[in-house]
XYZ file of C-alpha atoms in Angstrom:
588
model
C -6.208 -8.444 -5.540
C -6.128 -7.904 -9.312
C -9.872 -7.223 -10.198
C -11.585 -4.800 -12.450
C -10.288 -1.734 -11.366
C -12.467 1.255 -9.957
C -11.650 4.640 -9.305
C -14.338 7.173 -8.741
C -13.447 10.146 -10.552
C -14.910 13.973 -11.669
C -14.619 14.766 -15.259
C -14.289 18.626 -15.881
C -12.141 21.438 -18.052
C -10.827 20.576 -21.302
C -11.447 17.800 -23.772
C -9.481 14.724 -23.356
C -8.258 15.032 -27.323
C -4.502 15.176 -25.330
C -4.634 11.339 -24.957
C -4.719 11.003 -28.784
C -1.353 12.516 -28.540
C 0.313 10.308 -26.778
C 4.114 10.697 -26.782
C 6.625 9.551 -24.539
C 10.092 11.005 -23.665
C 13.323 10.711 -21.635
C 13.450 11.148 -18.090
C 14.110 14.607 -17.065
C 15.908 14.630 -13.558
C 15.216 17.087 -10.898
C 17.434 19.845 -12.654
C 15.864 19.534 -16.015
C 18.648 17.707 -17.741
C 17.049 14.846 -20.095
C 18.779 12.005 -18.915
C 17.703 8.101 -18.645
C 20.293 6.127 -16.693
C 20.691 3.861 -13.896
C 22.309 5.141 -10.562
C 25.825 5.051 -10.718
C 28.036 3.645 -7.491
C 29.291 5.451 -5.199
C 33.079 5.353 -6.032
C 31.829 6.153 -9.761
C 30.801 8.978 -8.628
C 33.799 9.937 -6.368
C 36.858 9.007 -9.150
C 34.551 10.219 -12.654
C 35.677 13.351 -13.517
C 32.904 16.031 -13.273
C 32.131 18.428 -16.036
C 33.319 21.985 -15.449
C 30.759 24.334 -14.109
C 29.359 27.761 -16.043
C 29.004 30.849 -14.009
C 25.127 30.105 -13.220
C 26.058 26.764 -12.015
C 28.769 28.185 -9.786
C 25.744 30.757 -8.481
C 23.482 27.806 -8.211
C 26.217 25.648 -5.751
C 26.745 28.664 -3.830
C 23.010 29.162 -2.710
C 22.945 25.308 -2.344
C 25.683 25.453 0.128
C 24.230 28.518 1.783
C 20.820 26.320 2.298
C 22.654 23.632 4.075
C 25.009 25.961 6.235
C 22.155 27.311 7.344
C 20.494 24.295 8.132
C 17.535 24.923 5.717
C 16.070 22.819 2.840
C 17.549 23.488 -0.294
C 15.066 24.964 -2.995
C 13.161 22.033 -5.010
C 12.946 22.033 -8.590
C 9.811 20.063 -10.147
C 10.099 16.749 -12.545
C 9.824 18.674 -15.986
C 8.771 16.687 -18.786
C 7.636 18.843 -21.894
C 5.070 21.383 -20.454
C 5.718 20.922 -16.672
C 3.055 21.021 -13.515
C 4.341 24.255 -12.576
C 4.597 25.360 -8.635
C 2.524 28.735 -8.511
C 3.249 29.779 -5.332
C 6.410 30.028 -2.825
C 9.664 31.990 -3.137
C 11.148 28.500 -4.055
C 9.657 29.017 -7.834
C 11.521 31.783 -8.605
C 15.019 30.548 -7.352
C 17.089 28.573 -10.547
C 17.777 25.044 -10.216
C 21.508 23.849 -10.361
C 22.836 22.227 -13.552
C 22.753 18.526 -14.084
C 26.540 19.074 -13.304
C 26.133 20.050 -9.271
C 23.952 16.764 -9.034
C 25.982 14.528 -6.473
C 24.741 11.052 -5.289
C 25.458 10.722 -1.924
C 24.189 7.041 -1.521
C 23.866 4.561 -4.012
C 22.049 1.340 -4.362
C 19.163 -0.584 -2.643
C 21.231 -4.404 -2.794
C 23.186 -5.439 0.322
C 26.827 -4.389 0.532
C 28.260 -7.933 1.021
C 26.538 -11.328 -0.532
C 24.982 -13.199 2.588
C 25.973 -16.867 2.805
C 22.340 -17.876 3.917
C 20.349 -15.623 1.297
C 18.262 -18.244 0.542
C 16.686 -18.343 3.937
C 13.994 -16.459 5.474
C 14.717 -13.361 7.230
C 16.381 -13.347 11.161
C 13.629 -13.863 13.733
C 14.583 -10.640 15.279
C 13.558 -8.998 12.164
C 10.004 -10.265 12.240
C 9.819 -8.792 15.642
C 10.119 -12.126 17.402
C 9.606 -11.673 20.740
C 11.348 -14.753 21.843
C 14.754 -13.472 20.514
C 17.115 -12.437 23.209
C 18.742 -9.862 20.695
C 15.038 -8.168 20.460
C 15.871 -5.018 22.035
C 19.600 -4.738 20.843
C 20.350 -2.100 18.239
C 21.855 -3.255 15.456
C 21.460 -2.007 11.751
C 21.343 -4.256 9.403
C 24.434 -4.394 6.679
C 21.934 -4.296 3.639
C 20.689 -0.737 1.604
C 22.144 2.316 3.045
C 19.458 4.275 1.980
C 18.433 6.166 -0.957
C 20.590 8.612 -3.179
C 19.648 12.385 -3.217
C 20.021 14.680 -5.054
C 21.663 18.048 -4.092
C 19.166 21.074 -4.926
C 16.339 19.178 -4.288
C 14.568 16.607 -1.904
C 12.751 14.288 -3.831
C 14.180 10.663 -3.193
C 15.886 8.754 -5.839
C 15.360 5.452 -5.542
C 15.017 2.223 -7.448
C 11.410 3.054 -6.885
C 10.111 6.555 -7.496
C 11.112 10.106 -6.979
C 8.688 11.431 -4.756
C 8.286 14.874 -3.865
C 8.292 15.375 0.583
C 5.212 17.654 0.952
C 6.744 17.854 4.904
C 9.806 19.312 3.687
C 8.011 22.317 1.344
C 7.976 25.423 2.875
C 5.027 27.217 3.005
C 2.096 27.243 0.492
C 2.040 24.704 -2.502
C -0.123 25.431 -5.567
C 0.659 23.435 -8.963
C -1.740 23.199 -12.383
C -1.685 20.064 -14.350
C -3.723 18.117 -17.068
C -4.812 15.484 -14.305
C -4.661 15.276 -10.493
C -4.778 12.085 -8.719
C -5.758 12.031 -5.378
C -4.541 8.634 -3.829
C -1.329 6.853 -4.460
C -2.720 3.455 -3.959
C -3.139 0.505 -6.533
C -6.230 2.713 -8.017
C -4.225 5.776 -8.049
C -1.119 4.522 -9.665
C -2.486 2.575 -12.641
C -4.225 5.859 -13.531
C -1.227 8.043 -12.933
C 0.488 5.517 -15.189
C -1.448 5.050 -18.040
C -2.290 8.759 -18.410
C 1.352 10.228 -18.134
C 2.426 7.814 -20.802
C -0.221 9.086 -23.135
C 1.363 12.432 -22.347
C -0.822 13.893 -19.662
C 0.823 16.383 -17.143
C -0.299 14.270 -13.978
C 0.107 15.372 -10.314
C -0.605 13.001 -7.840
C -1.039 13.626 -4.080
C -0.637 11.509 -1.124
C -1.796 12.343 2.311
C 0.715 10.043 3.938
C 4.266 10.172 4.191
C 6.925 8.474 1.602
C 8.744 5.505 3.143
C 10.965 4.138 0.510
C 12.331 0.545 0.825
C 15.371 1.435 2.055
C 13.478 2.585 4.905
C 10.672 0.108 5.404
C 12.546 -2.965 4.914
C 14.576 -2.607 7.960
C 11.212 -1.812 10.261
C 9.962 -4.015 12.749
C 6.011 -4.707 12.288
C 5.351 -2.252 15.207
C 7.485 0.591 13.354
C 5.625 -0.176 9.840
C 1.988 0.024 11.761
C 3.009 3.361 13.019
C 4.410 4.535 9.877
C 2.346 3.025 6.875
C -0.653 2.010 8.276
C -3.949 4.532 8.887
C -4.818 4.614 12.442
C -1.914 2.220 13.376
C -3.965 -0.474 12.081
C -7.025 0.039 14.147
C -9.385 1.609 11.436
C -12.792 -0.027 11.708
C -16.082 -0.477 10.201
C -18.629 -0.378 13.285
C -21.309 -3.246 13.477
C -24.851 -1.977 13.423
C -27.219 -4.616 15.628
C -25.777 -7.971 15.900
C -23.564 -7.689 13.305
C -19.747 -7.580 14.329
C -17.183 -4.612 14.091
C -14.712 -5.118 11.325
C -11.180 -4.415 11.067
C -10.158 -2.619 7.765
C -6.934 -3.021 6.999
C -5.919 0.699 5.186
C -2.616 2.240 4.162
C -1.475 5.783 4.671
C 1.545 6.193 2.909
C 2.936 6.470 -0.892
C 1.827 2.917 -2.720
C -1.367 3.056 -0.280
C -2.959 -0.120 0.874
C -0.900 -2.028 -1.756
C 2.166 -1.800 0.745
C 0.029 -3.827 3.071
C -1.570 -6.875 1.427
C -0.263 -10.384 1.464
C -0.052 -9.628 -2.421
C -2.561 -12.505 -3.365
C -3.677 -11.945 -6.814
C -7.226 -13.067 -7.594
C -9.134 -12.730 -10.758
C -12.726 -11.694 -11.006
C -14.609 -14.560 -11.256
C -16.414 -15.302 -14.686
C -19.477 -16.044 -13.156
C -19.256 -12.588 -11.410
C -18.351 -11.176 -14.541
C -21.386 -12.568 -16.412
C -23.627 -11.739 -13.520
C -22.504 -8.252 -13.876
C -23.138 -7.928 -17.550
C -26.520 -9.608 -16.804
C -27.636 -7.907 -14.038
C -26.349 -4.807 -13.803
C -26.241 -4.251 -17.757
C -22.183 -3.449 -17.693
C -21.650 -4.829 -21.279
C -17.644 -3.821 -21.128
C -17.178 -5.847 -17.990
C -17.569 -9.503 -19.536
C -14.949 -11.962 -18.980
C -13.865 -12.076 -22.602
C -13.573 -8.067 -22.602
C -11.894 -7.747 -19.175
C -8.953 -10.994 -20.164
C -6.498 -8.955 -21.600
C -6.778 -6.195 -18.737
C -6.110 -9.081 -16.287
C -2.938 -10.125 -18.265
C -1.929 -6.458 -18.723
C -1.885 -6.089 -14.795
C -0.447 -9.560 -14.001
C 2.602 -8.529 -16.118
C 2.865 -5.283 -14.914
C 2.948 -6.457 -10.874
C 4.242 -9.868 -11.820
C 2.004 -12.335 -10.352
C 3.151 -16.012 -9.952
C 2.121 -19.188 -8.484
C 3.475 -19.824 -5.227
C 5.889 -22.746 -5.466
C 4.946 -25.670 -2.819
C 8.173 -26.050 -1.514
C 7.823 -21.886 -0.162
C 4.818 -23.360 2.096
C 5.271 -22.931 6.160
C 4.956 -25.700 8.364
C 1.566 -23.607 9.231
C 0.426 -24.124 6.034
C 0.950 -27.772 5.804
C -0.540 -28.967 8.352
C -3.735 -27.073 7.197
C -3.075 -28.793 3.730
C -2.931 -32.076 5.883
C -6.249 -31.470 7.399
C -8.228 -30.369 4.413
C -6.604 -33.238 2.386
C -8.035 -35.597 4.949
C -11.155 -33.881 4.625
C -11.613 -34.325 0.901
C -10.075 -30.774 -0.351
C -6.663 -30.211 -0.789
C -5.006 -26.784 -0.902
C -4.667 -24.888 -4.213
C -1.832 -22.700 -4.714
C -2.175 -19.120 -4.448
C -0.559 -16.587 -7.111
C 0.818 -13.337 -5.750
C 2.544 -10.310 -7.079
C 6.013 -11.325 -6.258
C 9.245 -11.559 -7.899
C 12.382 -13.331 -6.256
C 10.340 -14.058 -2.985
C 12.479 -15.800 -0.130
C 9.433 -16.490 2.212
C 10.036 -14.504 4.949
C 6.360 -13.992 6.227
C 6.469 -10.442 6.239
C 4.500 -9.283 3.497
C 1.683 -7.360 5.577
C 4.730 -5.270 6.907
C 6.866 -4.628 4.343
C 9.232 -7.246 2.120
C 12.684 -6.511 3.440
C 13.822 -8.284 0.224
C 11.656 -6.134 -1.975
C 9.892 -9.132 -3.459
C 6.647 -7.913 -3.399
C 5.652 -5.820 -6.298
C 3.740 -2.987 -5.015
C 3.036 -0.067 -6.847
C 5.863 1.818 -5.455
C 8.136 -0.748 -7.165
C 5.859 -1.285 -10.203
C 3.193 1.146 -11.353
C 4.428 4.257 -9.881
C 8.023 4.479 -11.100
C 7.046 4.061 -14.710
C 4.445 6.677 -14.218
C 7.443 9.048 -12.998
C 9.252 7.885 -15.709
C 6.914 9.364 -17.961
C 6.512 12.748 -16.301
C 4.176 12.442 -13.352
C 4.975 14.271 -10.208
C 4.043 12.356 -6.850
C 3.504 14.513 -3.693
C 3.847 13.343 -0.144
C 2.477 14.404 2.732
C -0.369 16.375 0.937
C -3.995 15.885 2.237
C -6.832 17.016 0.123
C -10.003 18.026 1.799
C -12.354 19.077 -1.521
C -12.751 19.268 -5.166
C -12.688 23.035 -6.315
C -16.277 23.210 -8.379
C -16.800 26.171 -11.100
C -19.742 26.333 -13.274
C -20.705 23.017 -12.113
C -17.106 21.334 -13.389
C -14.568 20.002 -11.510
C -11.275 22.160 -11.678
C -8.972 20.900 -9.241
C -8.448 19.924 -5.421
C -7.558 21.909 -2.215
C -6.192 20.666 0.751
C -3.032 21.184 3.106
C 0.617 20.613 2.981
C 1.226 18.949 6.100
C 4.611 20.601 7.035
C 3.581 22.490 10.049
C 4.589 20.076 12.464
C 1.078 20.729 14.516
C -2.047 19.311 15.322
C -5.692 20.425 13.625
C -6.911 21.587 16.529
C -3.582 23.908 16.905
C -4.393 25.145 13.519
C -0.813 24.899 12.506
C -1.189 21.458 10.299
C 0.799 23.475 7.515
C 0.642 25.346 4.101
C -2.347 25.650 1.656
C -2.598 23.208 -1.077
C -4.052 24.036 -4.236
C -3.625 21.876 -7.377
C -5.506 23.211 -10.680
C -6.512 20.642 -13.145
C -8.475 20.057 -16.247
C -9.459 16.420 -14.818
C -9.734 15.357 -11.223
C -9.350 11.579 -10.219
C -10.377 10.935 -6.916
C -8.494 7.229 -5.803
C -8.589 8.069 -2.283
C -10.530 4.438 -1.232
C -13.676 3.515 -0.160
C -13.490 5.140 3.223
C -11.908 8.812 1.815
C -13.003 9.363 -1.715
C -17.245 9.783 -0.906
C -15.607 11.599 2.072
C -14.072 14.322 0.256
C -16.958 14.301 -2.407
C -19.373 14.893 0.494
C -17.218 17.679 1.846
C -16.871 19.216 -1.763
C -21.101 18.959 -2.319
C -20.533 16.684 -5.188
C -23.587 14.205 -5.241
C -25.478 15.767 -2.550
C -28.762 14.865 -3.822
C -27.185 11.234 -4.706
C -28.186 9.026 -2.739
C -25.665 6.615 -3.106
C -22.604 8.469 -2.252
C -21.051 6.690 0.954
C -23.231 3.492 0.456
C -22.475 0.266 -0.515
C -19.346 -0.722 1.012
C -18.488 -4.074 1.292
C -15.534 -5.426 3.113
C -15.424 -9.516 3.022
C -15.360 -10.062 6.694
C -12.721 -12.422 7.065
C -11.850 -14.535 10.740
C -8.439 -16.298 12.003
C -8.351 -19.208 13.366
C -5.552 -20.122 15.629
C -4.723 -24.161 16.224
C -2.187 -25.526 18.829
C -0.001 -28.686 17.898
C 2.190 -30.317 20.056
C 5.378 -30.118 17.844
C 6.959 -26.882 17.005
C 5.353 -25.052 13.939
C 7.527 -22.266 13.813
C 5.069 -20.705 10.660
C 6.612 -17.506 10.092
C 9.261 -19.620 8.201
C 7.876 -19.489 4.750
C 5.411 -17.368 2.627
C 2.817 -15.631 4.520
C 0.109 -16.518 2.227
C 0.850 -19.342 -0.179
C -2.497 -21.634 -0.534
C -6.413 -21.704 -0.450
C -9.017 -23.560 -0.991
C -12.196 -22.958 -2.616
C -14.378 -25.867 -1.824
C -17.118 -24.338 -0.258
C -17.324 -21.460 -2.560
C -20.861 -22.055 -3.335
C -21.388 -21.992 0.585
C -19.683 -18.615 0.230
C -16.316 -19.195 1.978
C -12.781 -19.385 0.936
C -10.471 -20.635 3.139
C -6.479 -19.263 3.176
C -3.397 -20.125 4.546
C -1.671 -17.226 6.778
C 0.652 -16.444 9.316
C 1.969 -13.089 10.984
C 4.939 -11.924 12.466
C 5.410 -13.754 15.721
C 5.465 -10.255 17.912
C 2.389 -9.489 16.403
C 0.668 -13.145 16.931
C 1.638 -12.988 20.625
C -0.165 -10.124 21.153
C -3.500 -11.153 19.693
C -3.376 -14.089 21.670
C -6.342 -14.445 24.163
C -6.134 -13.214 27.495
C -4.821 -10.468 29.942
C -1.677 -9.957 31.974
C -0.305 -13.415 33.023
C -2.535 -15.357 31.024
C -1.644 -13.789 27.880
C 1.818 -14.100 28.757
C 1.696 -17.832 29.209
C -0.021 -17.581 25.682
C 2.482 -15.886 23.837
C 4.956 -18.773 24.911
C 2.847 -21.008 22.809
C 3.509 -19.069 19.604
C 5.953 -21.495 18.194
C 3.789 -24.302 18.581
C 0.731 -22.371 16.432
C -0.932 -22.784 12.980
C -2.997 -20.157 11.676
C -5.539 -20.031 8.855
C -8.149 -17.629 7.450
C -11.582 -17.562 6.220
C -13.628 -15.366 4.237
C -17.377 -14.677 3.712
C -18.579 -13.078 0.319
C -20.697 -11.078 1.881
C -24.181 -9.550 0.681
C -24.239 -6.628 3.511
C -23.249 -3.137 3.126
C -21.371 -0.468 4.728
C -22.193 3.575 4.923
C -19.517 6.013 5.240
C -20.587 8.920 6.878
C -18.908 12.610 7.424
C -17.905 12.739 11.176
C -16.744 15.504 13.668
C -13.411 15.615 12.925
C -11.146 14.782 9.808
C -12.026 10.807 9.647
C -15.328 9.544 8.637
C -17.667 7.302 10.550
C -17.867 4.148 9.006
C -20.945 1.582 9.871
C -21.653 -2.109 8.561
C -24.691 -4.262 8.371
C -23.939 -7.986 7.792
C -26.685 -9.442 5.773
C -28.779 -11.976 7.809
C -27.327 -14.798 5.393
C -23.861 -13.707 5.904
C -24.434 -13.615 9.859
C -26.112 -17.349 9.967
C -22.830 -18.203 8.062
C -20.267 -17.482 10.645
C -20.874 -20.494 13.291
C -20.694 -22.728 10.128
C -17.258 -21.279 8.998
C -15.951 -21.387 12.640
C -16.837 -24.990 12.615
C -15.032 -25.778 9.135
C -11.836 -24.420 9.957
C -11.992 -25.999 14.002
C -12.588 -29.358 11.928
C -9.786 -29.013 9.579
C -7.468 -28.565 12.066
C -8.400 -31.193 14.370
C -8.043 -33.331 11.321
C -4.867 -32.157 11.068
C -3.805 -33.303 14.702
C -4.146 -29.983 16.481
C -5.070 -30.210 20.239
C -6.747 -26.985 20.892
C -8.020 -24.337 18.488
C -8.901 -20.965 19.504
C -12.111 -19.757 17.723
C -12.215 -16.245 16.993
C -14.747 -15.149 19.437
C -14.023 -12.393 21.857
C -13.736 -13.971 25.593
C -13.518 -17.463 24.335
C -10.997 -19.888 25.956
C -9.201 -22.362 23.512
C -11.191 -25.772 22.962
C -10.174 -29.309 22.405
C -11.517 -31.761 19.694
C -13.617 -32.991 22.677
C -15.274 -29.709 23.892
C -15.804 -28.324 20.277
């Protein structure tokens, strides 16, 4: 969602005068050369003459070959620009890096080898985890991207996205210093990284999760995507208190954060909300006029565009039929996409690279301006000296073990003049609590809102095949004054089949109805709040209590959604209530 950016930050150390000395420079590759070029094709590398290597180059090459023969990872050089963030620990720091002449791209390009005749069609059902396709379990490698390029002498991945240092392949401890360290590589941290790197700051960004480039996640089934990029495999929850329901909270754990998992829907914060912030909260700098240029800038950076009507799935068309009959036709959604083909997999890694999540928009630009991104680096706390933040500590997750086995990996320490925590609403307060920051501030970890959402399934007599088209393309704000928003959506058929009601034979029978199912979603503008607390392990315990008015509105929202589907000709609806059987129009 494009909205006012909220990034919790702790400021310490030197002044920000360096920001006034903004400078821009060329891209520095892993070996320190100043270049700004697109990656050559494989054939170009094979047939282009290589510049003669100096004696130091030959020494570097021999060392690299020795590492490869020994089966070890070659030493990693930092991405440098001006005064770089320095690696202060480990033997790798003292080894010279090869010259640019030693760099050889092993793979190139992120596009398909051959143009597809059906390039305008949605992705094959098997790629969406269709349980009914007879090739579901067959092993087949798509004929598209063959993976990212790699440079000898470093394990940072050089792709069309961004160069990322892979922490799990770094040996031993990791110690760096920088002007700014940013914890979290999602939508908040990525924007900060780009702006500060552009202003000439030495930026180090740390991400707990792995780096999964487009060339890999575009080939993943939804189940693989859940295991690799989602925190807790998509099972993160806010536990309901009292009669409040437990709410599933989508959260990314990867380079790119939760921007990798969203449907790409971009709403601006409504003017009435911004006016309320100014009027009731005293936030004079966040009024509609002040925010408009910032919205424009972000929407330009991530390419926000309106979803055309011809990209609507049949599921969305049926939703619109019912809404129009009830007097509130749907409006087109705006999403951060470029070249969308309507394959319906926005939440599970766009195979076309059309969703402009921050791994394809903000992070590459930050890296071009000198920022370093490290994956597999978990931050446990903020270092405080003299009442000021001077860096962060944690673990490089390169040990291959579990926390209870005490071999998670090497020690992590990054010293910086400024610390920015952009680890999300669950983990930013957790890091603050562990650091003793704000111990006397009763607001740390409180006031978390989640806009509770519910899905409604409906079964039609006609085939719907709702996975053919944009995952989300239209919405209705007709009930906005009541606190509801209705949105179109669909999820890959394999995931949808697993969420059908019942167990065993009943679930199997329900899965057969997936081609005839339409799906819509309803969101509540919540007034309740959640609380983040330290748990016994690494993860926080989060509880959520819905406001009494919000709880009372749930039955009405379900009634509106069901009424809309029955107006469209649905035979049954599946209320989002645990244990509730499908209901027909007469029994609702």
